[in-house]
Amino acid sequence: MFITFEGPEGSGKTTVANIIVTKLEKLGFKVVHTREPGGTPIAEAIRNVILDKKNTNLDPRAEALLYAASRRQHLIEKVWPALKEGKIVVCDRFLDSSLAYQGGARELGVDNILSVNMFATEGTFPDLTLLFDIAPEDGLKRIAANANREVNRLDLEKIDFHKKVRESFLELANKYQERFVVIDANKPLEEVVENTWLEIEKKLGL
Ligand code: TYD
């Protein structure tokens, strides 16, 4: 079972993922909790290049290829082996982030980014994608209030960029209805966790 957590900045998906993973482990499931870009040393090295605030002249297509490269390395070294062993893989961001950020917001075209990623992933799609939906204004307000979270290059994008990210995510949820569930992330944390857990239970047949 391959479950991905997607959403704009400040949607709380990482906090929710941590709680869900703990719940699954308590029930005896073997879970691998990982994130993109990153998740393995090589993929984390690529992540540092992508998110470095100094790299303001990183070309959008080069950026898209770096995400895809880090994704492939992560699949090879971590995700595919875990799935083969029957584990549940919970991944904070995956392919849909590339489709929404690079394809939609950076305007490289969702189909172009999909084909680059099909080469990278050999057609691996998540079984379940939870989209934590929140208006960018509210998400960015949360980030500003959280002093522990480091601001990265993409956080510094203008609000219009984040609006396009949100729209693209919602379009993807509509296009891939068989694997997407939209969670209202503007609710209190307990409620978001509860709604997320209901979807996981449904998917796992608990
Ligand atoms: P991260 O610090 O992990 O952000 P968050 O906590 O919001 O998940 O940074 C990841 C950034 O990279 C985030 O701004 C989204 C972006 N991103 C893409 O643009 N394309 C991608 O394919 C992925 C995986 C992430």
PDB file of N, CA and C in Angstrom, residues 19-21 23-24 27 29 183 192-202 204 206:
ATOM      1  N   ILE A  19       1.175  11.560  12.948  1.00  0.00           N
ATOM      2  CA  ILE A  19       0.175  10.979  13.845  1.00  0.00           C
ATOM      3  C   ILE A  19      -0.391   9.682  13.242  1.00  0.00           C
ATOM      4  N   ILE A  20      -0.678   9.716  11.941  1.00  0.00           N
ATOM      5  CA  ILE A  20      -1.251   8.535  11.265  1.00  0.00           C
ATOM      6  C   ILE A  20      -0.261   7.366  11.282  1.00  0.00           C
ATOM      7  N   VAL A  21       1.005   7.673  11.035  1.00  0.00           N
ATOM      8  CA  VAL A  21       2.026   6.608  11.024  1.00  0.00           C
ATOM      9  C   VAL A  21       2.113   5.963  12.407  1.00  0.00           C
ATOM     10  N   LYS A  23      -0.242   5.742  14.626  1.00  0.00           N
ATOM     11  CA  LYS A  23      -1.457   4.928  14.802  1.00  0.00           C
ATOM     12  C   LYS A  23      -1.323   3.585  14.081  1.00  0.00           C
ATOM     13  N   LEU A  24      -0.835   3.633  12.850  1.00  0.00           N
ATOM     14  CA  LEU A  24      -0.680   2.399  12.066  1.00  0.00           C
ATOM     15  C   LEU A  24       0.304   1.450  12.739  1.00  0.00           C
ATOM     16  N   LEU A  27      -1.061  -0.412  15.600  1.00  0.00           N
ATOM     17  CA  LEU A  27      -1.921  -1.525  15.185  1.00  0.00           C
ATOM     18  C   LEU A  27      -1.113  -2.699  14.635  1.00  0.00           C
ATOM     19  N   PHE A  29       1.102  -2.575  11.993  1.00  0.00           N
ATOM     20  CA  PHE A  29       1.522  -2.490  10.583  1.00  0.00           C
ATOM     21  C   PHE A  29       2.992  -2.098  10.498  1.00  0.00           C
ATOM     22  N   ILE A 183      -9.019  16.414   1.715  1.00  0.00           N
ATOM     23  CA  ILE A 183      -9.296  16.633   3.138  1.00  0.00           C
ATOM     24  C   ILE A 183      -9.273  18.145   3.390  1.00  0.00           C
ATOM     25  N   VAL A 192      -8.995  17.062  11.401  1.00  0.00           N
ATOM     26  CA  VAL A 192      -8.268  16.685  10.179  1.00  0.00           C
ATOM     27  C   VAL A 192      -7.716  15.266  10.331  1.00  0.00           C
ATOM     28  N   VAL A 193      -7.157  14.981  11.495  1.00  0.00           N
ATOM     29  CA  VAL A 193      -6.602  13.642  11.761  1.00  0.00           C
ATOM     30  C   VAL A 193      -7.714  12.590  11.678  1.00  0.00           C
ATOM     31  N   GLU A 194      -8.852  12.902  12.291  1.00  0.00           N
ATOM     32  CA  GLU A 194      -9.971  11.958  12.302  1.00  0.00           C
ATOM     33  C   GLU A 194     -10.455  11.660  10.876  1.00  0.00           C
ATOM     34  N   ASN A 195     -10.615  12.715  10.091  1.00  0.00           N
ATOM     35  CA  ASN A 195     -11.075  12.527   8.711  1.00  0.00           C
ATOM     36  C   ASN A 195     -10.055  11.742   7.883  1.00  0.00           C
ATOM     37  N   THR A 196      -8.786  11.998   8.146  1.00  0.00           N
ATOM     38  CA  THR A 196      -7.732  11.282   7.424  1.00  0.00           C
ATOM     39  C   THR A 196      -7.762   9.803   7.804  1.00  0.00           C
ATOM     40  N   TRP A 197      -7.900   9.552   9.105  1.00  0.00           N
ATOM     41  CA  TRP A 197      -7.899   8.167   9.586  1.00  0.00           C
ATOM     42  C   TRP A 197      -9.063   7.369   8.991  1.00  0.00           C
ATOM     43  N   LEU A 198     -10.212   8.020   8.869  1.00  0.00           N
ATOM     44  CA  LEU A 198     -11.373   7.344   8.271  1.00  0.00           C
ATOM     45  C   LEU A 198     -11.053   6.865   6.854  1.00  0.00           C
ATOM     46  N   GLU A 199     -10.356   7.695   6.101  1.00  0.00           N
ATOM     47  CA  GLU A 199      -9.995   7.331   4.716  1.00  0.00           C
ATOM     48  C   GLU A 199      -9.000   6.178   4.690  1.00  0.00           C
ATOM     49  N   ILE A 200      -8.059   6.204   5.626  1.00  0.00           N
ATOM     50  CA  ILE A 200      -7.051   5.130   5.693  1.00  0.00           C
ATOM     51  C   ILE A 200      -7.740   3.806   6.064  1.00  0.00           C
ATOM     52  N   GLU A 201      -8.606   3.883   7.047  1.00  0.00           N
ATOM     53  CA  GLU A 201      -9.349   2.678   7.466  1.00  0.00           C
ATOM     54  C   GLU A 201     -10.115   2.076   6.289  1.00  0.00           C
ATOM     55  N   LYS A 202     -10.766   2.977   5.544  1.00  0.00           N
ATOM     56  CA  LYS A 202     -11.552   2.524   4.386  1.00  0.00           C
ATOM     57  C   LYS A 202     -10.640   1.805   3.390  1.00  0.00           C
ATOM     58  N   LEU A 204      -7.673   0.454   3.837  1.00  0.00           N
ATOM     59  CA  LEU A 204      -7.046  -0.776   4.336  1.00  0.00           C
ATOM     60  C   LEU A 204      -8.077  -1.835   4.715  1.00  0.00           C
ATOM     61  N   LEU A 206     -10.142  -1.741   7.328  1.00  0.00           N
ATOM     62  CA  LEU A 206     -10.119  -2.001   8.791  1.00  0.00           C
ATOM     63  C   LEU A 206     -11.506  -1.935   9.404  1.00  0.00           C
TER      64      LEU A 206
END
